[in-house]
Coordinates of C-alpha atoms in Angstrom, one line a residue:
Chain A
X71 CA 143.6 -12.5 102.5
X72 CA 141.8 -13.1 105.7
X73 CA 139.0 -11.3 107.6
X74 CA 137.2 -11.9 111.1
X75 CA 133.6 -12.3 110.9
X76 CA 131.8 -11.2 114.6
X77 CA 128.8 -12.4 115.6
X78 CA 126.3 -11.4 118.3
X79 CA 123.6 -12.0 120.4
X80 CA 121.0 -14.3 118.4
X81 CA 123.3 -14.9 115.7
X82 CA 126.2 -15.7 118.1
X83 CA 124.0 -18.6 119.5
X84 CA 122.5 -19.8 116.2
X85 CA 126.6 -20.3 114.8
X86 CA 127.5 -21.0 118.4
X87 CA 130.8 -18.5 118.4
X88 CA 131.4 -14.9 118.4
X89 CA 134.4 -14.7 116.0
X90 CA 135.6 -16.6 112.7
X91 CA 138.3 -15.9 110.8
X92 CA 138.0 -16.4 106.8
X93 CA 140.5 -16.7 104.4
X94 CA 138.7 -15.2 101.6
X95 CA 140.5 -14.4 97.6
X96 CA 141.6 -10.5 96.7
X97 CA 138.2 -8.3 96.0
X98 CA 135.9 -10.2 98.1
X99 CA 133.0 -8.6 99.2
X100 CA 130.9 -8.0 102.3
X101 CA 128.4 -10.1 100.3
X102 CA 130.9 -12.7 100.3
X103 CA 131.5 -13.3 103.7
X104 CA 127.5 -13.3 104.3
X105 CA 127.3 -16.1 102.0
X106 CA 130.5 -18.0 103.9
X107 CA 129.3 -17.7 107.2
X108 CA 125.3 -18.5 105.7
X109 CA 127.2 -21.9 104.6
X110 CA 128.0 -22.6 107.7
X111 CA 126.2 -24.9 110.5
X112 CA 123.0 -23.1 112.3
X113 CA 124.2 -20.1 109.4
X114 CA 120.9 -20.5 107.4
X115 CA 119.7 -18.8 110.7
X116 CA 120.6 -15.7 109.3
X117 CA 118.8 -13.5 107.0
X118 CA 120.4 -13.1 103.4
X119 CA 121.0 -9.9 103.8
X120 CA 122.0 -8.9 107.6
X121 CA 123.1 -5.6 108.3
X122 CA 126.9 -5.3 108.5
X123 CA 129.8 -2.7 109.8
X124 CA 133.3 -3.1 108.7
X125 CA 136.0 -1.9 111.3
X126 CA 133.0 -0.4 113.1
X127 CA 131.4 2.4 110.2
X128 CA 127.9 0.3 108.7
X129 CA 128.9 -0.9 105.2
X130 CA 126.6 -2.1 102.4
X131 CA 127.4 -5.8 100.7
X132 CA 129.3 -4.8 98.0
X133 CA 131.6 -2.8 99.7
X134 CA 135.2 -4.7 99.0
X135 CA 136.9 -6.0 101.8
X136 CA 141.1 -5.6 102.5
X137 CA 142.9 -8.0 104.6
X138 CA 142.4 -7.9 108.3
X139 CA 138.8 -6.6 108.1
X140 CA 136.9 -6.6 110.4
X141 CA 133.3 -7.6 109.8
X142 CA 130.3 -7.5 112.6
X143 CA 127.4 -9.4 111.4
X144 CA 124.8 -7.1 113.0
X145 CA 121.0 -8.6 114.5
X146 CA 118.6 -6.1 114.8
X147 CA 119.6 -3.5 117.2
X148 CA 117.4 -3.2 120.1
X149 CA 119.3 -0.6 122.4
X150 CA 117.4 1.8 124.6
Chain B
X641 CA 129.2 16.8 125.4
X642 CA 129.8 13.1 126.7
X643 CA 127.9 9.5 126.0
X644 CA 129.5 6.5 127.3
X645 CA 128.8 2.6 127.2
X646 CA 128.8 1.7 131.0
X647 CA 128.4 -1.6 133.0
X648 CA 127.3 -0.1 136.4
X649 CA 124.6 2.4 137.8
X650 CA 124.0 5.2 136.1
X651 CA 124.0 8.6 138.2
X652 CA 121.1 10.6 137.1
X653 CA 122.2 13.5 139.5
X654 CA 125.5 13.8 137.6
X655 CA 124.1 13.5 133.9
X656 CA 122.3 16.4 135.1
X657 CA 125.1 18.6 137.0
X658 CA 127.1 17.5 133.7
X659 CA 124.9 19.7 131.3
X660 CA 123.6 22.7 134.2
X661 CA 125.1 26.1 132.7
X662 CA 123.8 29.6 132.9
X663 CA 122.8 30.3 129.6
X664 CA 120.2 27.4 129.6
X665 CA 116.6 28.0 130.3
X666 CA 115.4 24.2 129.7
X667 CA 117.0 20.8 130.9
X668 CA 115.2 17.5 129.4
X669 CA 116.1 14.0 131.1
X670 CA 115.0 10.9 129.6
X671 CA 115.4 7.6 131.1
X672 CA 114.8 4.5 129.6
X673 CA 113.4 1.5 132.0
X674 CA 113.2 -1.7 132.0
X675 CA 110.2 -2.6 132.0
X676 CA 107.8 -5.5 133.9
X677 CA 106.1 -7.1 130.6
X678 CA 107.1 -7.0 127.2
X679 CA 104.0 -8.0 124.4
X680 CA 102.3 -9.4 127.3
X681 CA 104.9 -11.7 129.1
X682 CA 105.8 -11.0 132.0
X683 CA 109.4 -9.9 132.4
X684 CA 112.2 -10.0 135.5
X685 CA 115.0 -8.7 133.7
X686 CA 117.0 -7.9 130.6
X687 CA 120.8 -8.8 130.1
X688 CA 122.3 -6.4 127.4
X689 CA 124.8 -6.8 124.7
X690 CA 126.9 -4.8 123.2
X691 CA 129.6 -4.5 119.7
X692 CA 131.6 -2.4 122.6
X693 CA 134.2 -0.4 120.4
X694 CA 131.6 0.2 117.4
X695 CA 128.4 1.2 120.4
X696 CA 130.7 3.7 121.8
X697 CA 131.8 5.5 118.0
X698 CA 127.7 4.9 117.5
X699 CA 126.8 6.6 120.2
X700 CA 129.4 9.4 120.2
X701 CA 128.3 10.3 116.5
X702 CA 124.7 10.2 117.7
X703 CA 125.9 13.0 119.9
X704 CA 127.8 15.2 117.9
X705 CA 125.1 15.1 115.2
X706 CA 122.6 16.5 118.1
X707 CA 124.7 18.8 119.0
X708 CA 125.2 20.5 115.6
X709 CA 121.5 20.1 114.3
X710 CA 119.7 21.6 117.7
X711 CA 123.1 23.9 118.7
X712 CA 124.3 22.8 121.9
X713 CA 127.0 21.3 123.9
X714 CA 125.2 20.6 126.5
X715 CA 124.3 16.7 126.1
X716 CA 125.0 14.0 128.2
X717 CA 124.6 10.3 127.3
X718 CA 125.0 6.2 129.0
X719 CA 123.8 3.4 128.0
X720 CA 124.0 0.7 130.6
X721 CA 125.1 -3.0 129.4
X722 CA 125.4 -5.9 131.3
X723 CA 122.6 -7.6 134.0
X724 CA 119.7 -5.3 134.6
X725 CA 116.1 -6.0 136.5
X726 CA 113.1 -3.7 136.5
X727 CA 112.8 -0.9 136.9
X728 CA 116.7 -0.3 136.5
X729 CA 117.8 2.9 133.8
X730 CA 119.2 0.7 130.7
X731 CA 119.7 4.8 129.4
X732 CA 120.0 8.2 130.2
X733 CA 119.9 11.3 128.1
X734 CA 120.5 14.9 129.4
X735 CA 120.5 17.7 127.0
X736 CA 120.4 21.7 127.9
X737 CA 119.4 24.4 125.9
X738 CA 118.5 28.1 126.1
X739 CA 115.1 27.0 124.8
X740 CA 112.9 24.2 125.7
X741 CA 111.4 23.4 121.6
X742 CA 115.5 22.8 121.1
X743 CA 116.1 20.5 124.2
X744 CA 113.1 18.6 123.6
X745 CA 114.1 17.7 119.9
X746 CA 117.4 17.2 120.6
X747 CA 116.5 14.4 123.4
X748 CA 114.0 12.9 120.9
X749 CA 116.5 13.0 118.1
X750 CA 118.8 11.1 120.1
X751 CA 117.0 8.2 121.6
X752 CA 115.3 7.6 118.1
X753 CA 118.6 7.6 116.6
X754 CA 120.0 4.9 119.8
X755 CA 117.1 2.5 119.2
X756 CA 117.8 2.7 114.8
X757 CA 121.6 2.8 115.0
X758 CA 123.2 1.6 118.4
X759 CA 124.7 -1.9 118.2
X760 CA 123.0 -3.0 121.3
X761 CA 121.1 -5.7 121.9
X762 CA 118.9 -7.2 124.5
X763 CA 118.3 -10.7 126.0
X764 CA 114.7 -10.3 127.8
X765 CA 114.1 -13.2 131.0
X766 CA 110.8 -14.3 131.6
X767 CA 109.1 -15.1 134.9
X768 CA 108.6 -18.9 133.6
X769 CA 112.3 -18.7 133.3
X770 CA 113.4 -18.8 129.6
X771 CA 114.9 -16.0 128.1
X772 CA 115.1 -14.7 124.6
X773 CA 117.2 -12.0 122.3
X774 CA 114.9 -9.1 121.4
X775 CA 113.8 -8.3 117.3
X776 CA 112.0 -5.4 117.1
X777 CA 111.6 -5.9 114.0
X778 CA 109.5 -9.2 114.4
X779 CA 105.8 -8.5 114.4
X780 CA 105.1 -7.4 117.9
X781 CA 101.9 -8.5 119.1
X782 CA 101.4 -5.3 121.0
X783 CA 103.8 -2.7 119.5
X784 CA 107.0 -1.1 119.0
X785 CA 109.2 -1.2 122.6
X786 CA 109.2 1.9 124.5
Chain C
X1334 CA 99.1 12.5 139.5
X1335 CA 100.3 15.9 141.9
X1336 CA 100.7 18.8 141.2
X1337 CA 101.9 22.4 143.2
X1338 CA 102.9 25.4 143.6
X1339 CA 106.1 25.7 145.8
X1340 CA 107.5 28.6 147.2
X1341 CA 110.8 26.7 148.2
X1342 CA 113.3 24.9 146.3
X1343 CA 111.9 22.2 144.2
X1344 CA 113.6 18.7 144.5
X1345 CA 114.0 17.2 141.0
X1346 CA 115.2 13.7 142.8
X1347 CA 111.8 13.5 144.5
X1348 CA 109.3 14.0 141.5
X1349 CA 111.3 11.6 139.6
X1350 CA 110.8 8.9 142.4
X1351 CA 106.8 9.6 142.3
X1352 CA 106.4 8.8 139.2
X1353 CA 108.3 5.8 138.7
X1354 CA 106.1 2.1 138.2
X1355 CA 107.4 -1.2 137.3
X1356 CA 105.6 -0.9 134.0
X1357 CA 106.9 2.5 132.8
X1358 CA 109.6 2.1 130.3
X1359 CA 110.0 5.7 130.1
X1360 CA 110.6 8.8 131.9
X1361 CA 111.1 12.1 130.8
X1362 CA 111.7 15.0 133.0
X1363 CA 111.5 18.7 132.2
X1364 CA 113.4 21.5 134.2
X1365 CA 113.1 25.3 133.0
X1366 CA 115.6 27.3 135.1
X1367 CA 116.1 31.3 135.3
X1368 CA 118.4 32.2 132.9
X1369 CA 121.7 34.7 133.1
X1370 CA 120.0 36.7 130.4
X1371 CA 116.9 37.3 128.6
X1372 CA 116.3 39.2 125.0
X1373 CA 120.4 40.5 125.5
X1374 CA 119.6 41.7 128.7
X1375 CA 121.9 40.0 131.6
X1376 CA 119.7 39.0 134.7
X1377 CA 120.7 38.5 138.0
X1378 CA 117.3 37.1 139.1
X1379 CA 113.6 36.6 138.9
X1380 CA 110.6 37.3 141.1
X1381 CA 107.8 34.9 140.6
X1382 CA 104.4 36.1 141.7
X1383 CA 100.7 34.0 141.1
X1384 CA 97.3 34.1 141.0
X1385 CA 97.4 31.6 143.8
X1386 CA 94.1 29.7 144.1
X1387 CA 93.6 29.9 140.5
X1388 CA 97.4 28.8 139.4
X1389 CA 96.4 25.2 141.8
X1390 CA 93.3 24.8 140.1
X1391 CA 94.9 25.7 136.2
X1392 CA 97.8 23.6 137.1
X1393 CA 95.4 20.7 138.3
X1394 CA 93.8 20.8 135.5
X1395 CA 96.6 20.8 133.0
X1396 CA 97.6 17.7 134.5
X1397 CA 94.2 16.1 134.4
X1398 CA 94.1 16.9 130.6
X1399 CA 97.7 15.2 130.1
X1400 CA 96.7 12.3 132.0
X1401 CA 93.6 11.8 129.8
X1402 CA 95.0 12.1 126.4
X1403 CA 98.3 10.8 127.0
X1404 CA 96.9 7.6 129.2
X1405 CA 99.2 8.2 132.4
X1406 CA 99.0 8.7 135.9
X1407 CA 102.5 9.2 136.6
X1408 CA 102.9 12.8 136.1
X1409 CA 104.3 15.5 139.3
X1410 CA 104.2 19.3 138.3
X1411 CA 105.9 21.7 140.7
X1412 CA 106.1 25.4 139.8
X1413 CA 108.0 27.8 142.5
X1414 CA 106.7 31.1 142.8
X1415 CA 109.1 34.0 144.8
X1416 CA 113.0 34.8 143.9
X1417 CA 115.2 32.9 142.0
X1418 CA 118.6 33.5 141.2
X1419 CA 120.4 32.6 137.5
X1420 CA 120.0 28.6 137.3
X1421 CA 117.3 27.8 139.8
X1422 CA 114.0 25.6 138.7
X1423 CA 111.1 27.7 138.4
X1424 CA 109.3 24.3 137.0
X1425 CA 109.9 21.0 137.2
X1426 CA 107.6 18.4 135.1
X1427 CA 108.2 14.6 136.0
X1428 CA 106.1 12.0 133.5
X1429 CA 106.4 8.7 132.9
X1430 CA 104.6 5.9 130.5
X1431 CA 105.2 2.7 129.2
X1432 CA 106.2 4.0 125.9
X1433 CA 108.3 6.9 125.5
X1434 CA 106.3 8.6 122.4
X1435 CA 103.5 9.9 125.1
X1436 CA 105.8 10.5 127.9
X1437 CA 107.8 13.5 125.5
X1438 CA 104.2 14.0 124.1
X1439 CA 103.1 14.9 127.6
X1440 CA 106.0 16.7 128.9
X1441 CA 105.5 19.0 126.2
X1442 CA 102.1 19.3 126.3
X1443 CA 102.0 20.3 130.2
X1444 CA 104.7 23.3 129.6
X1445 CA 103.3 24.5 126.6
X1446 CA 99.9 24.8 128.3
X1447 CA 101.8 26.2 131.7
X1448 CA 103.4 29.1 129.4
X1449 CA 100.0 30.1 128.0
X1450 CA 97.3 29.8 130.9
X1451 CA 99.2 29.5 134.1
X1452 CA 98.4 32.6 136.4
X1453 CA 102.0 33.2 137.1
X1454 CA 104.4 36.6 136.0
X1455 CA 107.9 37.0 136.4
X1456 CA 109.7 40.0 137.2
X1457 CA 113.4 39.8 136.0
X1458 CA 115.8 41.6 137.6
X1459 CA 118.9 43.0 135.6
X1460 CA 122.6 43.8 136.2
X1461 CA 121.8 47.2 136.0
X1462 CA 119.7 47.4 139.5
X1463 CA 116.5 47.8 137.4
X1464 CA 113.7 45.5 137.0
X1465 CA 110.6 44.2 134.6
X1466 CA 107.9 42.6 134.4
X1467 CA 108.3 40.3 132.0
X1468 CA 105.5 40.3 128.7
X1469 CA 105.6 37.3 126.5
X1470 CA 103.3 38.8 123.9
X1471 CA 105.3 41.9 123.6
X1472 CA 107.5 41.8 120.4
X1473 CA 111.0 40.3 121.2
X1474 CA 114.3 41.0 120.4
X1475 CA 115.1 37.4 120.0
X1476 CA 112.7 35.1 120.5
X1477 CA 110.0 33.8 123.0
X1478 CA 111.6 32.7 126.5
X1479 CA 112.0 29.3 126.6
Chain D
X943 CA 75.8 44.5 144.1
X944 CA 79.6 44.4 145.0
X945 CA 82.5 42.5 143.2
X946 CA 85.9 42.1 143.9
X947 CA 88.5 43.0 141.1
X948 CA 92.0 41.8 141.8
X949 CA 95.0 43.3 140.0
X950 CA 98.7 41.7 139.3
X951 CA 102.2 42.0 138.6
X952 CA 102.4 45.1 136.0
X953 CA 98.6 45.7 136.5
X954 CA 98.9 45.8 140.1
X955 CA 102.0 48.2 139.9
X956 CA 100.4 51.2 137.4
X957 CA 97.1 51.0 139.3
X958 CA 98.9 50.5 143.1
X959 CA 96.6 48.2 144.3
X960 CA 96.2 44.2 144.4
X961 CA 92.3 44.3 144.5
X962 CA 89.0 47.0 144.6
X963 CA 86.0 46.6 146.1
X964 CA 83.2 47.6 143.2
X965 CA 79.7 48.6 143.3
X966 CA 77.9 48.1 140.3
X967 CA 74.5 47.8 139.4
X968 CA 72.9 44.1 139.0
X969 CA 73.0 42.3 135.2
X970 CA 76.8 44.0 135.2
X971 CA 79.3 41.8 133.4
X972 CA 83.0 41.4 133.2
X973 CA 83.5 44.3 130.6
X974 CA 81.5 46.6 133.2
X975 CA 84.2 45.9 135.7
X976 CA 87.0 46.5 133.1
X977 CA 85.6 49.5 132.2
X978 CA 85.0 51.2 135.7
X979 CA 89.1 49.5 136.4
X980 CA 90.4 51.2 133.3
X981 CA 88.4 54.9 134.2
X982 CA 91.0 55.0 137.3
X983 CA 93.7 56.7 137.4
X984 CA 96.5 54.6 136.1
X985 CA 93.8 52.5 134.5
X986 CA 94.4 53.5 131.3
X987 CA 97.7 51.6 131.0
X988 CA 95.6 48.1 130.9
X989 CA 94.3 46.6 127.3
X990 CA 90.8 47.4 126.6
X991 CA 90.4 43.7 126.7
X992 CA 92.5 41.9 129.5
X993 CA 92.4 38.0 130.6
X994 CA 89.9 38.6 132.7
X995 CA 89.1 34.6 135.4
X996 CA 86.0 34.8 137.2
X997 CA 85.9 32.9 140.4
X998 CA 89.2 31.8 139.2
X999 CA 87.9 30.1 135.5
X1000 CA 88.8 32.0 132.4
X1001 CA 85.5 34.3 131.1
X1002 CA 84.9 36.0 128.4
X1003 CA 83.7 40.0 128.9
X1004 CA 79.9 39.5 128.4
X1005 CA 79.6 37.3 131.2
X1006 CA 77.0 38.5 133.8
X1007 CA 78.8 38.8 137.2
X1008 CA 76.7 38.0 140.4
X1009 CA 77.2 39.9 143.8
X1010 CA 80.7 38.7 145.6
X1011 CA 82.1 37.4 142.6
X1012 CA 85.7 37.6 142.1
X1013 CA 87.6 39.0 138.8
X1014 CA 90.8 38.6 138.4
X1015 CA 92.3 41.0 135.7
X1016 CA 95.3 38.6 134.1
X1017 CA 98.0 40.3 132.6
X1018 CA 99.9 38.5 130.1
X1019 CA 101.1 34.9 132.0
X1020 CA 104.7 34.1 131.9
X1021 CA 104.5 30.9 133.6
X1022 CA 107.2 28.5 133.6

């Protein structure tokens, strides 16, 4: 199956994009796609455990991703 | 009751024709502001970010919940993305009640719920030039941002 | 720091202006208007009389006290005295502060302390043709005014 | 000695007058004025213990008035 990672803001410029998509086996977790994207270059940037949404609700890393996910790799908010 | 994500001014006469109704005894604006220093640098502007589609569920859930825990439809919210210089309103929160104790919490509830919850985030430019994505959770030097 | 006692139409746009400051990341503005009712009674209007000298001074000083615990200049307090109909602003309370903790802080604390030593009574006016002077420490129906 | 009382709002209505003109003898205090207020007719209607300003300050009822001094009899404040 495959899911798009986002990425913003500081974590956008560390991995130098704001989208990837992952092709990822059946039952793969939001834990899993942490770890793929840490993998990549400039990824060790982010912490080990980032806070993540999935189709836009906040989600907790071993939530269980479907195909076509969509998962925002969220940087510490700083609205206001 | 209406929040929006918006890229342009934000008109703080309407936010507060938007929530005026007869029943109400108290009105509370807040506006946030960007400000000229952040932990002691010096500050020209701020260029926010936003997860658009998710910020505007965020912020509309942020709402809803104020409305039901203080009792009142009378709450208007923007949060302003995009290129903005001091002294410009990065938010505005109106909120109405038939008693003030209610409208106060209700305005409190909801900014302290915008700065834990909304994905937002801000690149702050400094006056030497260089600019740099906000963490509030970092160790501030001086302390939390307003 | 300003503060007054108006007897004409008190412009919210104004105050907000008078307190802003490039190093203010917060503002937050208070507006109590006449309600259409009060303790189930429907109300057309209120009258607005004062201790006049001594509401300046008590209203001065109120401000003063704000400024001093809750570090801030930028604070504007008008109260309107005479008649108001349903939805005007009897008091308008503009405060702004580099962090928004003491700006709601001192918001509140400046109403609170106008509702218990300000030398102003209010004589509400009802459907009916009859009217009241109004008596906070009477036993309500429903609740203190807001 | 003379002191002037002033009277508002409700006060002002049950005793139909915004202010009197009092002649009392010297070392009175503020409970001396409320007193001689209360023993006119209408009088009754205030608490024996009002908000009483002096001069326009808050004062408590044992304070010992001078001659020309203003007290202002406060009914209950509904500022705001």
């Amino acid at each position: 199956m495959t899911v798009t990672a986002l990425l913003f803001a500081s974590y956008a410029d560390v991995l130098q994009r704001e989208s990837i998509e992952i092709t990822m086996p059946n039952g793969a977790t939001v834990g899993d796609v942490i770890a793929h994207v840490r993998a990549m270059p400039g990824g060790a940037m982010l912490p080990p455990f980032p806070l993540v949404a999935v189709n836009q609700a906040y989600a907790r890393p071993d939530v269980v991703l479907a195909s076509g996910d969509e998962v925002a790799i969220i940087p510490p908010v700083a609205g206001g | 009751m209406r929040s929006a994500i918006v890229d342009d001014v934000i008109d703080v006469e309407s936010l507060l024709a938007e929530v005026e109704r007869d029943s109400n005894g108290a009105t509370v604006l807040f506006i946030g502001t960007v400000r000229d220093q952040n932990n002691g640098r010096p500050v020209t502007g701020i260029e926010y970010a936003c997860y658009g589609p998710m910020a505007t569920r965020e912020l509309s859930s942020i709402c809803t919940e104020a409305s039901e825990r203080f009792a009142t439809l009378d709450i208007v919210v923007e949060h302003r993305i995009g290129h903005l210089f001091v002294g410009d309103a990065s938010v505005v929160i109106a909120v109405a009640h038939a008693r003030r104790a209610s409208a106060y919490e209700a305005s409190r509830y909801i900014i302290e719920q915008i700065k834990r919850r909304l994905p937002i985030w801000k690149r702050e430019e400094y006056t030497d030039g260089t600019r740099e994505w906000v963490d509030p959770t970092a160790v501030a030097v001086v302390g939390p941002a307003s």
